[in-house]
Each structure stands twice: as structure tokens, then as C-alpha cells.
């Protein structure tokens, strides 16, 4: 067995260090300990193990020793490309399901069958317009119904192109995808076809498999990210700037604590409502009220729209329970470690699953459907209240660590802030700063934290390094948690910014009555990666260039999730360079690796030649930042901008 890491080696977050120490003292095992106990399988880690059929598993040693083909004759390149496509499909499918769940909820709300209302009718009108839906003289619910049906078409139609791609895709990129035959028809069809492609005896052409991967990127981007964000904004409101708190110190020993965890805001929005309405019951139980805290992307959703504080990110989700003050952890879908149940059994915490297709043995289940949203949320809040009396005071220890952070930077909010400087042409100040070099480029830091990685180190180091070189940084997902916890979303972090960038952040901030914009802008959850994409589309259209020509990069330094790979692929399809700091498990095939990283010297196709962007795999955050800066400069030069 490998040696266990010290708590400092596990995370740079002092709250996580404290709670991990407590967990270890109390004999509670967490993902960090399991990560230390596991040795990664060298075959799996390089993508050369094929277990698509019952002849195998077959594994090919990349050093040329042993059989060089699977029993069926699949080559090393086929096996690695096929495994990579499967990963991308596993990334795209949950996001597409997210989009579909929200579309169904909108339909039921519009038809009066689910207790939601349209909180942003203006966005509804804009989205309807963009989809070519007649809005004139129609009731809000009638338009909402038409929008929901258009969304559901993207899971049903047998010909044509995803409505959301036609609506949100940059025309220049769409033309490229059309030329390559990559345009997806409907998300479910594409996902089913992708699974078929990877099944035994189907697609064996590595290039065709990788192009299938790009299709998955587009499915994720339009049926997952864009659709989810658009419809959630319509239902729950478009985020505006909000100041909130981050880290374990947001737990409150005097209150009933409920953590909401996962991705879908459909139920958690209702829990916000019912936590307020049932406060008197919480008081009657002897507490001082109800305290909601967020984990992972459900946390981001509630933070962006409701200012709900965030406790922690993916890799330390179990440690919220170790505080001993969590009455319930309510989970919906994605990124929920089954391990939370084992941890919960050492305390009084109740794990409550809520979707019929996401259950955990030992956890309790409250079935959620949009039509019973109020009843489910009430039941959950009441269960938490009932658990308050079971708390063991000897096990309570809340780290006092918390940080202030700004969030809520939707495109609408960013444009709104910029318009304080230039009402006629809000983007002009940003574009001028990019052209002059005051802002060298834009980077989106996205993705997760990973129990195998030292938590927050990669995300924070990449961010600080890019800021230092005047790159405007936006963030989503758990990487945003990392940045917020380490003062990169409040004024303190301005010290890390280069002079040019700091001046722009201050100028825009002053114009909207703040001392400065925060050094990095929190744009939301993982599906909200649609927001940076929309921002890039607007910038590229204004300059009349392809998105891939802009000096912009995407980076996920600490990811663990296939979703980050499919989101990354969505950006790669636009020609945006994408850095990953964790192995994408393709190293076993030089052909696949070099096609993705654009490093092939022969005349054949690679991603860079095809789209103008490539995958950058680099585990060292400083080298990664340098490589991204080089690509930003390359693109600046190509546009005739100063470097
Ligand atoms: Ni979707 S995908 S660990 S919660 S960001 Fe967080 Fe974000 Fe990655 Fe999961």
C-alpha cells in the first residue's frame, strides 16, 4: 500500500485539512484516503484496455511487447480512440439529460402542472426569438410551452439539426461543422449512435471515432450546457452579481444545516423556498433556524441566483458531514460520491437521494418530480428538522474558515456592468482593452477537484499565473470554488493581477459603484460553461472573426470528470485551445494523442489544423500557463495585435 499523504499534501484549504484530520482521528475513511490506497492501473490509465465485449478484456502494451491487437483484431489506435469516445459520451449524456429534465419541468410549469413560475420573462422572449418562435400577442406561458417543446424536439427529431445549435452556435463555426458532417440531429439519437459506434464490431476507424467525439462535444454544448442555462434562467432568473461566502465556516452550529449537492436546481430551488417557510418548525425544534449550504454545482446554481453560501467542492464533499452539524445532505445527480453514505453513518447526517435513477444503498429516498416539487422539498426540510435532536455534541467541529466572494456573472451581468462605461456599445471597453494588450487574452478555468490531486493547487496556480500576465479569468464549476476559497473572487486577489488587467477591473468596477470587479469572474456551474461560450460568440461576431481566432483558452487543471472532457471537446470544436491537467487517458496511442494535441508532423489531419485549437495536456500548472500564454500570443499575432 502506498503511503498516505499528509493533510497538507491533500489540500491547500485549511478547512479541508482540519476536517480531514478530524476524520482520520475518528477512523472515518474518505476519498482522499482511498486515493492513497489505490494504484492506478497502467493499462486503463493510458486507454489501452478494451472491455467492450466478452472475448476480453484485451489490453495492448504500448511498448510493443505482447499481442498488438485485440482478439477481434482491433488495433491500439482503435482501442484508445474508442475508449476516449466512450468517455466523451459519458460526459455528454448526463448534461443532455440535465437539459431534458429542465425542458420537461418548463413544459409542465407552462401547462400549470408543476409549481414553478417564469422568473425571467425577458429572457424567455429573447430565447423564443432566437429559436424563431412567434412571441407577439402571446401569453408568457404559451411562449414558455413553445420554447419547451422546441427543446424537447432536440431529443426527438429524426432529421435536421439541434435547434439549440442553430440558435446559439456561432455561424462561422456552424459552417465548419456542416462542412465536416458533424452537425448533431438529436441528442438522444447521437448518444445512442455513439454507444453503438463504440460497441464491439462497429466503428474501428480511429479518425472517425474522434470525429464522433467532436459530435459528442457539440451534443454536450448545445443540448447540455446552452439548453440548461437558457431554460434555468427562464425558470429561476438570470444571475446578477451577488456577494456570498465560501468554505466550511458557512456551516452554523446553532442552526439546522442542510447541504444541497449535485447539479439540477429544480428541487434545490424549492428547498430554498421551504427552508424559509418552515423556519418556525426549526425554531420549535430548538434551533435558531435553517442554514442551507451548497456543494458542487447545485451549490453553484443556488449561489449564482440566491446567494446561498458554498461549503465545499467535489473532492471534499464527504468532509462537510465530518463537521458533525449536517442534518441532511440532499443529492440529485452527478458527482455524488457513494462514499458519503459510509461517512454519514458515522454521524447523524441523513443522505437523501431524490431521483429515481440515482440511488445509494443505505440512503433514504424522497422521490422528486417537477409536479411534486413542493411536497418533496417540504418533506426533505422536515426530515432535516427531525434529525437536529440526534446531533452528537462531542462530534461537532466546524472550521472557522470562510471567505467572501462575488459570483453571479452571467453574460447579461457582464454586459450590464460594461454598459456603465459605454452605453451605446457595451463590449467596446473590453474589446479595446484586448486590442491594446491591456488584457492579453481571456481564459475560462473550468472543471473539478480530484481526490488524487492536491486540492485547489492546480486551479489556483493556473489562475494566479494567468492573472499575472493580464489574462482575464472567468471560472465555473468546482474550479470556481477553488478560486473563491483562495481569495481570487474578492478584492484581496487583485494583487495577483498584472497592471493592465487590474486597471480594467477597477474601471469597470468603479463604473458600477464597486471598488473593483473581482480578479476572476464566477460564471456559474458546469452547464453554465455556455456563458463563456456566449461571451466569446458575441466578441467574435463583433470583430467578425471565428471564435478560434480569438486569444482565448479553456483550462481544467484538476478535473476528475468525463464531463470536463466533453465540455473541453465542445470548445475544441470551436478552435479554442483547451488545457487539461489530469491525464485524458489516451497516452497509449501516439496517433490519438498527437491528433488531439496537434503535434503530428505528417500531413494528415490533426485538431489544430482542422479547427485552429488543440488539446494541451500538462500537469505542471506553471508550464501549463506558459503554454496557454504562448497560444494566446500566437493568436494575437495572427490577428495583427501587439504581443
Ligand atoms: Ni458540474 S463535474 S466535480 S460538480 S465541476 Fe465539480 Fe461541477 Fe466537476 Fe462535478
XYZ file of C-alpha atoms in Angstrom, residues 187 322 418:
3
model
C -29.145 14.421 -28.544
C -17.461 15.216 9.279
C -19.664 47.252 -19.151
